[in-house]
Amino acid sequence: MDEKQARSIEELQEMQPDEEILYDIAELFKIFGDSTRIKILFALESAELCVGDIAELLSMTQSAISHQLRILKGSHLVRSRREGKTMVYSLADAHVKTMLDQGLEHIEE
Amino acid sequence: MDEKQARSIEELQEMQPDEEILYDIAELFKIFGDSTRIKILFALESAELCVGDIAELLSMTQSAISHQLRILKGSHLVRSRREGKTMVYSLADAHVKTMLDQGLEHIEE
DNA sequence: AATACATATGAACAATGAATCATATGAAAG
DNA sequence: CTTTCATATGATTCATTGTTCATATGTATT
């Protein structure tokens, strides 16, 4: 059932998710589509970290990391909380981990 | 178990997947990170399609679609076979569908 | 072989986006 | 309140990339 069969263009058009949804999905994947952000996310899968530690871990500047964290936070992939002078970042939810693992799985075949 | 705990930078470095793996994961997500490609992949989830039909379905030029199909094929996300004058494209494997659905699921919350 | 149809490809252009640099904001300690 | 430490931000630069246009390749039909 739900076998791929011959269908008209019109039928297909109606089956597709809304333009806006498709756009949002692409936007989501775009966030994951940068190695710096991927590294940050995988790091946060191991531990909560502050900006400076992530920068040291990835051997990158604090500024570069901060810029990327801003993007990740804007996309609700990470959370942050203040702890004294430092900001502690962590993955926003389990879904992010699922996405990362899915990507890893696909690569490792 | 596997609780997030305080860890040294050195420990964290050892826990991370290889640089190359992380890069490849980012590259994979990057492919999904374009709305044209997402639309193509979702279309192919419904049916096998030739280039012209995809172009018509998405109201885009044949050339633009062909360029994107080339990228998708290079990343092994779609397959193609010749059928007379037309080339029929389809999703490469079930994993691609899983990724798409994962993205859709994350968006629809 | 010549034509028509379907797809692929290369060059060019425009837009996007990541890193850098300089600087601003914010919190805590003296 | 001034200094220091941690982070954020704005502007700039440079590279990447998606689309377009023109054209090439490939297949079938007559």
PDB file of C-alpha atoms (C1' of nucleotides) in Angstrom:
ATOM      1  CA  MET A   1       0.000   0.000   0.000  1.00  0.00           C
ATOM      2  CA  ASP A   2       1.028   3.581  -0.629  1.00  0.00           C
ATOM      3  CA  GLU A   3       3.021   2.144  -3.510  1.00  0.00           C
ATOM      4  CA  LYS A   4       4.649   4.636  -5.833  1.00  0.00           C
ATOM      5  CA  GLN A   5       2.390   4.766  -8.850  1.00  0.00           C
ATOM      6  CA  ALA A   6       1.818   6.921 -11.883  1.00  0.00           C
ATOM      7  CA  ARG A   7       0.181  10.169 -10.805  1.00  0.00           C
ATOM      8  CA  SER A   8      -0.702  13.374 -12.550  1.00  0.00           C
ATOM      9  CA  ILE A   9       1.113  16.603 -11.815  1.00  0.00           C
ATOM     10  CA  GLU A  10      -2.090  17.961 -10.340  1.00  0.00           C
ATOM     11  CA  GLU A  11      -2.475  15.048  -7.979  1.00  0.00           C
ATOM     12  CA  LEU A  12       1.137  15.381  -6.921  1.00  0.00           C
ATOM     13  CA  GLN A  13       0.777  19.091  -6.255  1.00  0.00           C
ATOM     14  CA  GLU A  14      -2.013  18.423  -3.813  1.00  0.00           C
ATOM     15  CA  MET A  15      -0.014  15.756  -2.006  1.00  0.00           C
ATOM     16  CA  GLN A  16       2.953  17.966  -1.225  1.00  0.00           C
ATOM     17  CA  PRO A  17       3.304  19.736   2.134  1.00  0.00           C
ATOM     18  CA  ASP A  18       2.683  23.463   2.016  1.00  0.00           C
ATOM     19  CA  GLU A  19       5.314  25.617   0.399  1.00  0.00           C
ATOM     20  CA  GLU A  20       5.937  27.275   3.756  1.00  0.00           C
ATOM     21  CA  ILE A  21       6.489  23.969   5.529  1.00  0.00           C
ATOM     22  CA  LEU A  22       8.958  22.840   2.903  1.00  0.00           C
ATOM     23  CA  TYR A  23      10.786  26.120   3.201  1.00  0.00           C
ATOM     24  CA  ASP A  24      10.978  25.782   6.984  1.00  0.00           C
ATOM     25  CA  ILE A  25      12.314  22.249   6.712  1.00  0.00           C
ATOM     26  CA  ALA A  26      15.052  23.460   4.394  1.00  0.00           C
ATOM     27  CA  GLU A  27      15.844  26.252   6.849  1.00  0.00           C
ATOM     28  CA  LEU A  28      16.137  23.750   9.657  1.00  0.00           C
ATOM     29  CA  PHE A  29      18.504  21.515   7.720  1.00  0.00           C
ATOM     30  CA  LYS A  30      20.484  24.578   6.720  1.00  0.00           C
ATOM     31  CA  ILE A  31      21.277  25.202  10.368  1.00  0.00           C
ATOM     32  CA  PHE A  32      22.723  21.695  10.642  1.00  0.00           C
ATOM     33  CA  GLY A  33      24.575  22.209   7.387  1.00  0.00           C
ATOM     34  CA  ASP A  34      27.659  23.876   8.783  1.00  0.00           C
ATOM     35  CA  SER A  35      30.551  21.986  10.331  1.00  0.00           C
ATOM     36  CA  THR A  36      31.133  24.537  13.066  1.00  0.00           C
ATOM     37  CA  ARG A  37      27.539  24.295  14.207  1.00  0.00           C
ATOM     38  CA  ILE A  38      27.620  20.519  13.942  1.00  0.00           C
ATOM     39  CA  LYS A  39      30.721  20.445  16.124  1.00  0.00           C
ATOM     40  CA  ILE A  40      29.059  22.692  18.672  1.00  0.00           C
ATOM     41  CA  LEU A  41      25.950  20.527  18.765  1.00  0.00           C
ATOM     42  CA  PHE A  42      27.902  17.307  19.160  1.00  0.00           C
ATOM     43  CA  ALA A  43      29.947  18.886  21.930  1.00  0.00           C
ATOM     44  CA  LEU A  44      26.765  19.899  23.723  1.00  0.00           C
ATOM     45  CA  GLU A  45      25.565  16.347  23.376  1.00  0.00           C
ATOM     46  CA  SER A  46      28.392  15.382  25.732  1.00  0.00           C
ATOM     47  CA  ALA A  47      28.109  18.222  28.192  1.00  0.00           C
ATOM     48  CA  GLU A  48      26.741  21.648  28.920  1.00  0.00           C
ATOM     49  CA  LEU A  49      29.394  24.161  28.008  1.00  0.00           C
ATOM     50  CA  CYS A  50      30.134  27.839  28.185  1.00  0.00           C
ATOM     51  CA  VAL A  51      31.193  29.848  25.164  1.00  0.00           C
ATOM     52  CA  GLY A  52      34.862  29.962  26.048  1.00  0.00           C
ATOM     53  CA  ASP A  53      35.080  26.216  26.531  1.00  0.00           C
ATOM     54  CA  ILE A  54      33.459  25.549  23.174  1.00  0.00           C
ATOM     55  CA  ALA A  55      35.891  27.945  21.546  1.00  0.00           C
ATOM     56  CA  GLU A  56      38.813  26.155  23.167  1.00  0.00           C
ATOM     57  CA  LEU A  57      37.424  22.728  22.309  1.00  0.00           C
ATOM     58  CA  LEU A  58      37.053  23.651  18.654  1.00  0.00           C
ATOM     59  CA  SER A  59      40.179  25.815  18.517  1.00  0.00           C
ATOM     60  CA  MET A  60      38.162  28.739  17.225  1.00  0.00           C
ATOM     61  CA  THR A  61      37.694  32.326  18.299  1.00  0.00           C
ATOM     62  CA  GLN A  62      35.163  33.280  20.937  1.00  0.00           C
ATOM     63  CA  SER A  63      33.496  35.588  18.458  1.00  0.00           C
ATOM     64  CA  ALA A  64      32.978  32.927  15.826  1.00  0.00           C
ATOM     65  CA  ILE A  65      31.443  30.583  18.388  1.00  0.00           C
ATOM     66  CA  SER A  66      29.225  33.281  19.809  1.00  0.00           C
ATOM     67  CA  HIS A  67      27.908  34.136  16.363  1.00  0.00           C
ATOM     68  CA  GLN A  68      27.042  30.509  15.695  1.00  0.00           C
ATOM     69  CA  LEU A  69      25.467  30.034  19.111  1.00  0.00           C
ATOM     70  CA  ARG A  70      23.244  32.978  18.348  1.00  0.00           C
ATOM     71  CA  ILE A  71      22.053  31.253  15.182  1.00  0.00           C
ATOM     72  CA  LEU A  72      21.559  27.954  17.004  1.00  0.00           C
ATOM     73  CA  LYS A  73      19.594  29.664  19.743  1.00  0.00           C
ATOM     74  CA  GLY A  74      17.486  31.553  17.243  1.00  0.00           C
ATOM     75  CA  SER A  75      16.543  28.219  15.731  1.00  0.00           C
ATOM     76  CA  HIS A  76      15.764  26.815  19.171  1.00  0.00           C
ATOM     77  CA  LEU A  77      18.382  24.098  18.853  1.00  0.00           C
ATOM     78  CA  VAL A  78      20.252  25.199  21.984  1.00  0.00           C
ATOM     79  CA  ARG A  79      19.287  26.838  25.250  1.00  0.00           C
ATOM     80  CA  SER A  80      21.353  29.089  27.443  1.00  0.00           C
ATOM     81  CA  ARG A  81      21.339  30.214  31.018  1.00  0.00           C
ATOM     82  CA  ARG A  82      23.538  32.654  32.817  1.00  0.00           C
ATOM     83  CA  GLU A  83      25.807  31.380  35.548  1.00  0.00           C
ATOM     84  CA  GLY A  84      27.711  34.250  37.047  1.00  0.00           C
ATOM     85  CA  LYS A  85      29.817  35.751  34.317  1.00  0.00           C
ATOM     86  CA  THR A  86      29.505  32.820  31.967  1.00  0.00           C
ATOM     87  CA  MET A  87      26.676  31.660  29.760  1.00  0.00           C
ATOM     88  CA  VAL A  88      26.041  27.942  29.830  1.00  0.00           C
ATOM     89  CA  TYR A  89      24.706  26.402  26.641  1.00  0.00           C
ATOM     90  CA  SER A  90      22.966  23.074  26.226  1.00  0.00           C
ATOM     91  CA  LEU A  91      20.904  21.261  23.605  1.00  0.00           C
ATOM     92  CA  ALA A  92      17.341  22.545  23.501  1.00  0.00           C
ATOM     93  CA  ASP A  93      15.646  19.155  23.453  1.00  0.00           C
ATOM     94  CA  ALA A  94      15.955  15.472  22.651  1.00  0.00           C
ATOM     95  CA  HIS A  95      14.825  16.069  19.086  1.00  0.00           C
ATOM     96  CA  VAL A  96      18.101  17.763  18.261  1.00  0.00           C
ATOM     97  CA  LYS A  97      20.003  14.708  19.392  1.00  0.00           C
ATOM     98  CA  THR A  98      17.770  12.539  17.235  1.00  0.00           C
ATOM     99  CA  MET A  99      18.553  14.637  14.186  1.00  0.00           C
ATOM    100  CA  LEU A 100      22.287  14.508  14.854  1.00  0.00           C
ATOM    101  CA  ASP A 101      22.257  10.770  15.379  1.00  0.00           C
ATOM    102  CA  GLN A 102      20.225  10.310  12.231  1.00  0.00           C
ATOM    103  CA  GLY A 103      22.847  12.225  10.274  1.00  0.00           C
ATOM    104  CA  LEU A 104      25.668  10.274  11.861  1.00  0.00           C
ATOM    105  CA  GLU A 105      23.920   7.023  11.080  1.00  0.00           C
ATOM    106  CA  HIS A 106      23.459   7.958   7.452  1.00  0.00           C
ATOM    107  CA  ILE A 107      27.133   8.843   7.109  1.00  0.00           C
ATOM    108  CA  GLU A 108      28.503   5.758   8.784  1.00  0.00           C
ATOM    109  CA  GLU A 109      27.120   3.304   6.237  1.00  0.00           C
TER     110      GLU A 109
ATOM    111  CA  MET B   1      23.291   6.959  33.140  1.00  0.00           C
ATOM    112  CA  ASP B   2      25.321   8.824  30.603  1.00  0.00           C
ATOM    113  CA  GLU B   3      24.283  11.942  32.502  1.00  0.00           C
ATOM    114  CA  LYS B   4      25.798  15.207  31.397  1.00  0.00           C
ATOM    115  CA  GLN B   5      28.513  15.933  33.920  1.00  0.00           C
ATOM    116  CA  ALA B   6      31.485  18.236  34.317  1.00  0.00           C
ATOM    117  CA  ARG B   7      34.255  17.107  31.980  1.00  0.00           C
ATOM    118  CA  SER B   8      37.604  18.506  30.992  1.00  0.00           C
ATOM    119  CA  ILE B   9      38.234  19.891  27.535  1.00  0.00           C
ATOM    120  CA  GLU B  10      40.649  17.027  26.925  1.00  0.00           C
ATOM    121  CA  GLU B  11      38.054  14.432  27.821  1.00  0.00           C
ATOM    122  CA  LEU B  12      35.528  16.113  25.580  1.00  0.00           C
ATOM    123  CA  GLN B  13      37.935  16.236  22.668  1.00  0.00           C
ATOM    124  CA  GLU B  14      38.368  12.489  22.815  1.00  0.00           C
ATOM    125  CA  MET B  15      34.630  11.902  22.935  1.00  0.00           C
ATOM    126  CA  GLN B  16      33.848  13.790  19.740  1.00  0.00           C
ATOM    127  CA  PRO B  17      33.486  11.991  16.402  1.00  0.00           C
ATOM    128  CA  ASP B  18      36.376  12.501  14.027  1.00  0.00           C
ATOM    129  CA  GLU B  19      36.714  15.873  12.386  1.00  0.00           C
ATOM    130  CA  GLU B  20      36.098  14.240   9.021  1.00  0.00           C
ATOM    131  CA  ILE B  21      32.873  12.577  10.157  1.00  0.00           C
ATOM    132  CA  LEU B  22      31.543  15.831  11.535  1.00  0.00           C
ATOM    133  CA  TYR B  23      32.399  17.540   8.287  1.00  0.00           C
ATOM    134  CA  ASP B  24      30.594  14.866   6.289  1.00  0.00           C
ATOM    135  CA  ILE B  25      27.506  15.149   8.470  1.00  0.00           C
ATOM    136  CA  ALA B  26      27.425  18.887   7.883  1.00  0.00           C
ATOM    137  CA  GLU B  27      27.793  18.262   4.148  1.00  0.00           C
ATOM    138  CA  LEU B  28      24.867  15.861   4.222  1.00  0.00           C
ATOM    139  CA  PHE B  29      22.616  18.311   6.035  1.00  0.00           C
ATOM    140  CA  LYS B  30      23.740  21.021   3.642  1.00  0.00           C
ATOM    141  CA  ILE B  31      22.208  19.055   0.782  1.00  0.00           C
ATOM    142  CA  PHE B  32      18.879  19.019   2.585  1.00  0.00           C
ATOM    143  CA  GLY B  33      19.278  22.696   3.379  1.00  0.00           C
ATOM    144  CA  ASP B  34      17.828  24.078   0.169  1.00  0.00           C
ATOM    145  CA  SER B  35      14.111  24.433  -0.460  1.00  0.00           C
ATOM    146  CA  THR B  36      14.347  23.421  -4.104  1.00  0.00           C
ATOM    147  CA  ARG B  37      16.083  20.193  -3.200  1.00  0.00           C
ATOM    148  CA  ILE B  38      13.653  19.589  -0.353  1.00  0.00           C
ATOM    149  CA  LYS B  39      10.753  20.029  -2.738  1.00  0.00           C
ATOM    150  CA  ILE B  40      12.313  17.604  -5.195  1.00  0.00           C
ATOM    151  CA  LEU B  41      12.889  15.016  -2.490  1.00  0.00           C
ATOM    152  CA  PHE B  42       9.353  15.301  -1.140  1.00  0.00           C
ATOM    153  CA  ALA B  43       7.995  15.002  -4.658  1.00  0.00           C
ATOM    154  CA  LEU B  44      10.027  11.847  -5.187  1.00  0.00           C
ATOM    155  CA  GLU B  45       8.615  10.505  -1.968  1.00  0.00           C
ATOM    156  CA  SER B  46       5.236  10.448  -3.713  1.00  0.00           C
ATOM    157  CA  ALA B  47       6.325   9.129  -7.065  1.00  0.00           C
ATOM    158  CA  GLU B  48       9.172   8.468  -9.437  1.00  0.00           C
ATOM    159  CA  LEU B  49       9.446  11.440 -11.740  1.00  0.00           C
ATOM    160  CA  CYS B  50      11.323  12.623 -14.790  1.00  0.00           C
ATOM    161  CA  VAL B  51      13.113  15.957 -14.918  1.00  0.00           C
ATOM    162  CA  GLY B  52      10.447  17.731 -16.922  1.00  0.00           C
ATOM    163  CA  ASP B  53       7.673  16.693 -14.575  1.00  0.00           C
ATOM    164  CA  ILE B  54       9.594  17.897 -11.547  1.00  0.00           C
ATOM    165  CA  ALA B  55      10.201  21.204 -13.281  1.00  0.00           C
ATOM    166  CA  GLU B  56       6.507  21.543 -14.042  1.00  0.00           C
ATOM    167  CA  LEU B  57       5.504  20.479 -10.541  1.00  0.00           C
ATOM    168  CA  LEU B  58       7.762  23.075  -8.949  1.00  0.00           C
ATOM    169  CA  SER B  59       7.197  25.703 -11.647  1.00  0.00           C
ATOM    170  CA  MET B  60      10.916  25.963 -12.239  1.00  0.00           C
ATOM    171  CA  THR B  61      13.149  25.696 -15.266  1.00  0.00           C
ATOM    172  CA  GLN B  62      14.390  22.342 -16.502  1.00  0.00           C
ATOM    173  CA  SER B  63      17.937  23.549 -16.094  1.00  0.00           C
ATOM    174  CA  ALA B  64      17.573  24.520 -12.457  1.00  0.00           C
ATOM    175  CA  ILE B  65      16.030  21.149 -11.652  1.00  0.00           C
ATOM    176  CA  SER B  66      18.682  19.271 -13.561  1.00  0.00           C
ATOM    177  CA  HIS B  67      21.442  21.066 -11.690  1.00  0.00           C
ATOM    178  CA  GLN B  68      19.888  20.187  -8.351  1.00  0.00           C
ATOM    179  CA  LEU B  69      19.272  16.580  -9.356  1.00  0.00           C
ATOM    180  CA  ARG B  70      22.931  16.335 -10.173  1.00  0.00           C
ATOM    181  CA  ILE B  71      23.810  17.441  -6.655  1.00  0.00           C
ATOM    182  CA  LEU B  72      21.268  15.073  -5.137  1.00  0.00           C
ATOM    183  CA  LYS B  73      22.604  12.197  -7.185  1.00  0.00           C
ATOM    184  CA  GLY B  74      26.186  13.048  -6.293  1.00  0.00           C
ATOM    185  CA  SER B  75      25.196  12.762  -2.653  1.00  0.00           C
ATOM    186  CA  HIS B  76      23.443   9.454  -3.300  1.00  0.00           C
ATOM    187  CA  LEU B  77      20.098  10.803  -2.186  1.00  0.00           C
ATOM    188  CA  VAL B  78      18.399  10.013  -5.491  1.00  0.00           C
ATOM    189  CA  ARG B  79      18.828   7.398  -8.183  1.00  0.00           C
ATOM    190  CA  SER B  80      18.119   7.668 -11.863  1.00  0.00           C
ATOM    191  CA  ARG B  81      17.468   5.349 -14.740  1.00  0.00           C
ATOM    192  CA  ARG B  82      16.939   6.023 -18.372  1.00  0.00           C
ATOM    193  CA  GLU B  83      13.576   5.281 -19.885  1.00  0.00           C
ATOM    194  CA  GLY B  84      13.604   6.108 -23.543  1.00  0.00           C
ATOM    195  CA  LYS B  85      14.265   9.788 -23.887  1.00  0.00           C
ATOM    196  CA  THR B  86      13.495  10.618 -20.301  1.00  0.00           C
ATOM    197  CA  MET B  87      15.442  10.078 -17.114  1.00  0.00           C
ATOM    198  CA  VAL B  88      13.388   8.775 -14.226  1.00  0.00           C
ATOM    199  CA  TYR B  89      14.485   9.854 -10.770  1.00  0.00           C
ATOM    200  CA  SER B  90      13.599   8.261  -7.451  1.00  0.00           C
ATOM    201  CA  LEU B  91      14.757   8.389  -3.844  1.00  0.00           C
ATOM    202  CA  ALA B  92      17.943   6.410  -3.331  1.00  0.00           C
ATOM    203  CA  ASP B  93      16.859   4.573  -0.211  1.00  0.00           C
ATOM    204  CA  ALA B  94      14.539   4.553   2.777  1.00  0.00           C
ATOM    205  CA  HIS B  95      17.048   6.503   4.838  1.00  0.00           C
ATOM    206  CA  VAL B  96      16.362   9.616   2.833  1.00  0.00           C
ATOM    207  CA  LYS B  97      12.680   9.352   3.637  1.00  0.00           C
ATOM    208  CA  THR B  98      13.538   8.965   7.312  1.00  0.00           C
ATOM    209  CA  MET B  99      15.584  12.144   7.255  1.00  0.00           C
ATOM    210  CA  LEU B 100      12.829  14.089   5.522  1.00  0.00           C
ATOM    211  CA  ASP B 101      10.186  12.853   7.933  1.00  0.00           C
ATOM    212  CA  GLN B 102      12.435  13.689  10.856  1.00  0.00           C
ATOM    213  CA  GLY B 103      12.742  17.237   9.592  1.00  0.00           C
ATOM    214  CA  LEU B 104       9.031  17.516   8.999  1.00  0.00           C
ATOM    215  CA  GLU B 105       8.320  16.200  12.466  1.00  0.00           C
ATOM    216  CA  HIS B 106      10.639  18.743  14.070  1.00  0.00           C
ATOM    217  CA  ILE B 107       8.950  21.590  12.202  1.00  0.00           C
ATOM    218  CA  GLU B 108       5.395  20.573  12.935  1.00  0.00           C
ATOM    219  CA  GLU B 109       5.644  20.930  16.715  1.00  0.00           C
TER     220      GLU B 109
ATOM    221  C1'  DA C   1      20.657  11.560 -41.811  1.00  0.00           C
ATOM    222  C1'  DA C   2      17.833  15.117 -40.224  1.00  0.00           C
ATOM    223  C1'  DT C   3      14.676  16.680 -36.869  1.00  0.00           C
ATOM    224  C1'  DA C   4      12.461  16.895 -32.494  1.00  0.00           C
ATOM    225  C1'  DC C   5      12.329  15.980 -27.767  1.00  0.00           C
ATOM    226  C1'  DA C   6      14.551  15.343 -23.059  1.00  0.00           C
ATOM    227  C1'  DT C   7      18.278  16.197 -20.276  1.00  0.00           C
ATOM    228  C1'  DA C   8      22.948  17.816 -19.013  1.00  0.00           C
ATOM    229  C1'  DT C   9      26.492  21.187 -18.613  1.00  0.00           C
ATOM    230  C1'  DG C  10      29.442  25.396 -18.462  1.00  0.00           C
ATOM    231  C1'  DA C  11      29.942  30.281 -17.624  1.00  0.00           C
ATOM    232  C1'  DA C  12      28.284  34.324 -15.418  1.00  0.00           C
ATOM    233  C1'  DC C  13      25.846  36.762 -12.005  1.00  0.00           C
ATOM    234  C1'  DA C  14      23.715  37.780  -7.627  1.00  0.00           C
ATOM    235  C1'  DA C  15      22.811  36.646  -3.102  1.00  0.00           C
ATOM    236  C1'  DT C  16      23.886  34.398   1.034  1.00  0.00           C
ATOM    237  C1'  DG C  17      26.656  33.454   4.903  1.00  0.00           C
ATOM    238  C1'  DA C  18      30.768  32.352   7.940  1.00  0.00           C
ATOM    239  C1'  DA C  19      34.983  34.213   9.975  1.00  0.00           C
ATOM    240  C1'  DT C  20      37.480  38.348  11.462  1.00  0.00           C
ATOM    241  C1'  DC C  21      38.265  42.599  13.742  1.00  0.00           C
ATOM    242  C1'  DA C  22      37.021  46.083  16.685  1.00  0.00           C
ATOM    243  C1'  DT C  23      34.099  47.324  20.082  1.00  0.00           C
ATOM    244  C1'  DA C  24      30.087  47.146  23.166  1.00  0.00           C
ATOM    245  C1'  DT C  25      27.502  45.054  26.938  1.00  0.00           C
ATOM    246  C1'  DG C  26      27.197  42.681  31.277  1.00  0.00           C
ATOM    247  C1'  DA C  27      28.554  40.717  35.677  1.00  0.00           C
ATOM    248  C1'  DA C  28      31.541  40.252  39.583  1.00  0.00           C
ATOM    249  C1'  DA C  29      35.647  41.358  42.448  1.00  0.00           C
ATOM    250  C1'  DG C  30      38.691  44.533  44.494  1.00  0.00           C
TER     251       DG C  30
ATOM    252  C1'  DC D   1      33.332  52.901  40.793  1.00  0.00           C
ATOM    253  C1'  DT D   2      36.896  50.999  38.277  1.00  0.00           C
ATOM    254  C1'  DT D   3      38.986  46.990  36.510  1.00  0.00           C
ATOM    255  C1'  DT D   4      38.715  42.434  34.842  1.00  0.00           C
ATOM    256  C1'  DC D   5      36.645  38.523  32.867  1.00  0.00           C
ATOM    257  C1'  DA D   6      33.004  36.525  29.709  1.00  0.00           C
ATOM    258  C1'  DT D   7      30.073  37.169  26.067  1.00  0.00           C
ATOM    259  C1'  DA D   8      27.580  39.685  22.362  1.00  0.00           C
ATOM    260  C1'  DT D   9      27.306  42.449  18.300  1.00  0.00           C
ATOM    261  C1'  DG D  10      28.050  45.282  14.060  1.00  0.00           C
ATOM    262  C1'  DA D  11      30.642  45.968   9.879  1.00  0.00           C
ATOM    263  C1'  DT D  12      33.583  44.081   6.514  1.00  0.00           C
ATOM    264  C1'  DT D  13      35.533  40.634   3.691  1.00  0.00           C
ATOM    265  C1'  DC D  14      35.839  36.502   1.176  1.00  0.00           C
ATOM    266  C1'  DA D  15      34.082  32.244  -0.420  1.00  0.00           C
ATOM    267  C1'  DT D  16      30.182  29.501  -1.566  1.00  0.00           C
ATOM    268  C1'  DT D  17      26.179  28.526  -4.187  1.00  0.00           C
ATOM    269  C1'  DG D  18      21.549  28.655  -6.685  1.00  0.00           C
ATOM    270  C1'  DT D  19      19.604  30.366 -10.855  1.00  0.00           C
ATOM    271  C1'  DT D  20      19.791  31.815 -15.593  1.00  0.00           C
ATOM    272  C1'  DC D  21      21.158  31.658 -20.284  1.00  0.00           C
ATOM    273  C1'  DA D  22      23.150  29.501 -24.013  1.00  0.00           C
ATOM    274  C1'  DT D  23      24.519  25.382 -25.757  1.00  0.00           C
ATOM    275  C1'  DA D  24      25.895  20.546 -25.849  1.00  0.00           C
ATOM    276  C1'  DT D  25      24.753  15.655 -25.441  1.00  0.00           C
ATOM    277  C1'  DG D  26      21.787  11.868 -26.041  1.00  0.00           C
ATOM    278  C1'  DT D  27      17.721   9.219 -27.702  1.00  0.00           C
ATOM    279  C1'  DA D  28      13.989   8.136 -30.700  1.00  0.00           C
ATOM    280  C1'  DT D  29      11.208   8.996 -34.931  1.00  0.00           C
ATOM    281  C1'  DT D  30      10.459   9.697 -39.682  1.00  0.00           C
TER     282       DT D  30
END
